[in-house]
Amino acid sequence: MYQGSVTVTIAQSGTQSSAAVIPHDAAICGLQMPAGWNAASITLEVSPDNGTTWQGVKKVDGTAYTLTVAQGTYVVIPPADLLGIPGNGQVRLVASAAQTTAARTLIIFYAGARA
């Protein structure tokens, strides 16, 4: 098993993060929230074509996969929840409200198994 991380940024007054590539044999398992986070939940989007089109990540019941987050916290994400994200596809985070006071940097953690 191995672990890794990738950093993404949501621009000031923005709601979408920069894109991140998650290795093909890994699943997202955590999210580190910055101390200055303006209150907002997080949803995820994936791009199967290197950032040309984006699709919201949905649960089996058709609702958005939403994370309730708070500033300065680490959010545990069950890896099985996001195993369906295309390998080597791009992922980005979408905040439910703009980050009005400054750009925000978040860290996405992932884990995977190598044979």
PDB file of C-alpha atoms in Angstrom:
ATOM      1  CA  MET A   1       0.000   0.000   0.000  1.00  0.00           C
ATOM      2  CA  TYR A   2       1.145   3.538  -0.655  1.00  0.00           C
ATOM      3  CA  GLN A   3      -0.152   7.000   0.144  1.00  0.00           C
ATOM      4  CA  GLY A   4       0.261  10.358  -1.502  1.00  0.00           C
ATOM      5  CA  SER A   5      -1.192  13.807  -1.735  1.00  0.00           C
ATOM      6  CA  VAL A   6      -1.819  16.585  -4.195  1.00  0.00           C
ATOM      7  CA  THR A   7      -2.462  20.268  -3.544  1.00  0.00           C
ATOM      8  CA  VAL A   8      -5.271  22.248  -5.183  1.00  0.00           C
ATOM      9  CA  THR A   9      -6.208  25.918  -4.914  1.00  0.00           C
ATOM     10  CA  ILE A  10      -9.530  27.734  -4.984  1.00  0.00           C
ATOM     11  CA  ALA A  11      -8.984  31.316  -6.141  1.00  0.00           C
ATOM     12  CA  GLN A  12     -10.219  34.283  -4.128  1.00  0.00           C
ATOM     13  CA  SER A  13     -13.888  34.872  -5.009  1.00  0.00           C
ATOM     14  CA  GLY A  14     -13.900  31.465  -6.706  1.00  0.00           C
ATOM     15  CA  THR A  15     -15.680  28.211  -6.039  1.00  0.00           C
ATOM     16  CA  GLN A  16     -13.763  25.686  -8.185  1.00  0.00           C
ATOM     17  CA  SER A  17     -10.325  24.339  -7.370  1.00  0.00           C
ATOM     18  CA  SER A  18      -7.513  23.764  -9.763  1.00  0.00           C
ATOM     19  CA  ALA A  19      -7.488  20.242 -11.212  1.00  0.00           C
ATOM     20  CA  ALA A  20      -5.602  17.342  -9.625  1.00  0.00           C
ATOM     21  CA  VAL A  21      -4.626  13.981 -11.098  1.00  0.00           C
ATOM     22  CA  ILE A  22      -5.134  10.968  -8.844  1.00  0.00           C
ATOM     23  CA  PRO A  23      -3.032   7.872  -9.772  1.00  0.00           C
ATOM     24  CA  HIS A  24      -4.920   5.136 -11.629  1.00  0.00           C
ATOM     25  CA  ASP A  25      -4.646   2.624  -8.785  1.00  0.00           C
ATOM     26  CA  ALA A  26      -5.508   4.990  -5.928  1.00  0.00           C
ATOM     27  CA  ALA A  27      -8.625   6.314  -4.208  1.00  0.00           C
ATOM     28  CA  ILE A  28      -9.165   9.625  -2.452  1.00  0.00           C
ATOM     29  CA  CYS A  29      -9.153   9.061   1.310  1.00  0.00           C
ATOM     30  CA  GLY A  30      -8.848  12.479   2.953  1.00  0.00           C
ATOM     31  CA  LEU A  31      -8.971  16.237   2.618  1.00  0.00           C
ATOM     32  CA  GLN A  32      -7.010  18.805   4.647  1.00  0.00           C
ATOM     33  CA  MET A  33      -8.933  22.044   5.036  1.00  0.00           C
ATOM     34  CA  PRO A  34      -7.096  25.376   5.441  1.00  0.00           C
ATOM     35  CA  ALA A  35      -7.420  27.423   8.627  1.00  0.00           C
ATOM     36  CA  GLY A  36      -9.009  30.379   6.817  1.00  0.00           C
ATOM     37  CA  TRP A  37     -11.731  28.416   5.024  1.00  0.00           C
ATOM     38  CA  ASN A  38     -14.932  30.418   4.497  1.00  0.00           C
ATOM     39  CA  ALA A  39     -17.908  28.250   5.495  1.00  0.00           C
ATOM     40  CA  ALA A  40     -18.920  26.076   2.543  1.00  0.00           C
ATOM     41  CA  SER A  41     -19.492  22.400   1.798  1.00  0.00           C
ATOM     42  CA  ILE A  42     -17.464  20.588  -0.897  1.00  0.00           C
ATOM     43  CA  THR A  43     -18.604  18.541  -3.874  1.00  0.00           C
ATOM     44  CA  LEU A  44     -16.367  16.801  -6.401  1.00  0.00           C
ATOM     45  CA  GLU A  45     -16.202  16.850 -10.183  1.00  0.00           C
ATOM     46  CA  VAL A  46     -14.259  14.530 -12.497  1.00  0.00           C
ATOM     47  CA  SER A  47     -13.025  14.956 -16.030  1.00  0.00           C
ATOM     48  CA  PRO A  48     -12.582  11.861 -18.170  1.00  0.00           C
ATOM     49  CA  ASP A  49     -10.935  13.915 -20.952  1.00  0.00           C
ATOM     50  CA  ASN A  50      -8.122  15.869 -19.280  1.00  0.00           C
ATOM     51  CA  GLY A  51     -10.155  18.878 -18.215  1.00  0.00           C
ATOM     52  CA  THR A  52     -12.269  19.562 -21.301  1.00  0.00           C
ATOM     53  CA  THR A  53     -15.555  18.524 -19.711  1.00  0.00           C
ATOM     54  CA  TRP A  54     -16.449  18.121 -16.036  1.00  0.00           C
ATOM     55  CA  GLN A  55     -19.078  15.892 -14.434  1.00  0.00           C
ATOM     56  CA  GLY A  56     -20.396  16.076 -10.877  1.00  0.00           C
ATOM     57  CA  VAL A  57     -19.743  13.008  -8.702  1.00  0.00           C
ATOM     58  CA  LYS A  58     -23.061  11.480  -7.639  1.00  0.00           C
ATOM     59  CA  LYS A  59     -24.001   8.794  -5.150  1.00  0.00           C
ATOM     60  CA  VAL A  60     -26.061   5.772  -6.186  1.00  0.00           C
ATOM     61  CA  ASP A  61     -29.266   7.606  -5.223  1.00  0.00           C
ATOM     62  CA  GLY A  62     -28.454  10.421  -7.687  1.00  0.00           C
ATOM     63  CA  THR A  63     -27.575  13.078  -5.110  1.00  0.00           C
ATOM     64  CA  ALA A  64     -24.276  14.946  -5.173  1.00  0.00           C
ATOM     65  CA  TYR A  65     -21.400  13.449  -3.182  1.00  0.00           C
ATOM     66  CA  THR A  66     -21.064  16.255  -0.625  1.00  0.00           C
ATOM     67  CA  LEU A  67     -18.543  16.734   2.172  1.00  0.00           C
ATOM     68  CA  THR A  68     -19.415  18.842   5.183  1.00  0.00           C
ATOM     69  CA  VAL A  69     -16.145  20.553   6.097  1.00  0.00           C
ATOM     70  CA  ALA A  70     -14.831  23.130   8.565  1.00  0.00           C
ATOM     71  CA  GLN A  71     -11.749  25.314   8.635  1.00  0.00           C
ATOM     72  CA  GLY A  72      -8.530  23.804   9.906  1.00  0.00           C
ATOM     73  CA  THR A  73      -9.753  20.193   9.911  1.00  0.00           C
ATOM     74  CA  TYR A  74      -8.852  16.891   8.275  1.00  0.00           C
ATOM     75  CA  VAL A  75     -11.824  15.161   6.662  1.00  0.00           C
ATOM     76  CA  VAL A  76     -11.684  11.361   6.402  1.00  0.00           C
ATOM     77  CA  ILE A  77     -13.234  10.051   3.172  1.00  0.00           C
ATOM     78  CA  PRO A  78     -13.971   6.318   2.976  1.00  0.00           C
ATOM     79  CA  PRO A  79     -11.881   5.193  -0.049  1.00  0.00           C
ATOM     80  CA  ALA A  80     -14.649   2.835  -1.224  1.00  0.00           C
ATOM     81  CA  ASP A  81     -16.893   5.877  -1.778  1.00  0.00           C
ATOM     82  CA  LEU A  82     -14.714   7.167  -4.620  1.00  0.00           C
ATOM     83  CA  LEU A  83     -13.273   4.012  -6.207  1.00  0.00           C
ATOM     84  CA  GLY A  84     -15.373   4.689  -9.303  1.00  0.00           C
ATOM     85  CA  ILE A  85     -13.454   7.840 -10.243  1.00  0.00           C
ATOM     86  CA  PRO A  86     -11.638   7.134 -13.534  1.00  0.00           C
ATOM     87  CA  GLY A  87      -7.970   6.274 -13.047  1.00  0.00           C
ATOM     88  CA  ASN A  88      -5.587   9.038 -14.073  1.00  0.00           C
ATOM     89  CA  GLY A  89      -8.632  11.223 -14.562  1.00  0.00           C
ATOM     90  CA  GLN A  90      -8.669  14.737 -13.256  1.00  0.00           C
ATOM     91  CA  VAL A  91     -10.656  15.716 -10.181  1.00  0.00           C
ATOM     92  CA  ARG A  92     -11.521  19.116  -8.778  1.00  0.00           C
ATOM     93  CA  LEU A  93     -13.307  20.361  -5.693  1.00  0.00           C
ATOM     94  CA  VAL A  94     -16.269  22.719  -5.819  1.00  0.00           C
ATOM     95  CA  ALA A  95     -17.161  24.894  -2.831  1.00  0.00           C
ATOM     96  CA  SER A  96     -20.807  25.757  -2.184  1.00  0.00           C
ATOM     97  CA  ALA A  97     -19.784  29.378  -1.501  1.00  0.00           C
ATOM     98  CA  ALA A  98     -16.997  31.632  -2.780  1.00  0.00           C
ATOM     99  CA  GLN A  99     -13.815  32.033  -0.765  1.00  0.00           C
ATOM    100  CA  THR A 100     -14.164  35.790  -0.393  1.00  0.00           C
ATOM    101  CA  THR A 101     -11.179  36.785   1.728  1.00  0.00           C
ATOM    102  CA  ALA A 102      -8.286  34.972   0.001  1.00  0.00           C
ATOM    103  CA  ALA A 103      -7.319  32.065  -2.235  1.00  0.00           C
ATOM    104  CA  ARG A 104      -7.481  28.747  -0.357  1.00  0.00           C
ATOM    105  CA  THR A 105      -5.111  25.796  -0.695  1.00  0.00           C
ATOM    106  CA  LEU A 106      -6.434  22.328   0.135  1.00  0.00           C
ATOM    107  CA  ILE A 107      -4.604  19.003   0.195  1.00  0.00           C
ATOM    108  CA  ILE A 108      -6.231  15.882  -1.257  1.00  0.00           C
ATOM    109  CA  PHE A 109      -4.843  12.625   0.174  1.00  0.00           C
ATOM    110  CA  TYR A 110      -5.057   9.298  -1.642  1.00  0.00           C
ATOM    111  CA  ALA A 111      -4.058   5.694  -1.018  1.00  0.00           C
ATOM    112  CA  GLY A 112      -3.603   2.703  -3.274  1.00  0.00           C
ATOM    113  CA  ALA A 113      -2.136  -0.756  -3.596  1.00  0.00           C
ATOM    114  CA  ARG A 114       0.704  -1.706  -5.865  1.00  0.00           C
ATOM    115  CA  ALA A 115       1.356  -5.246  -6.960  1.00  0.00           C
TER     116      ALA A 115
END
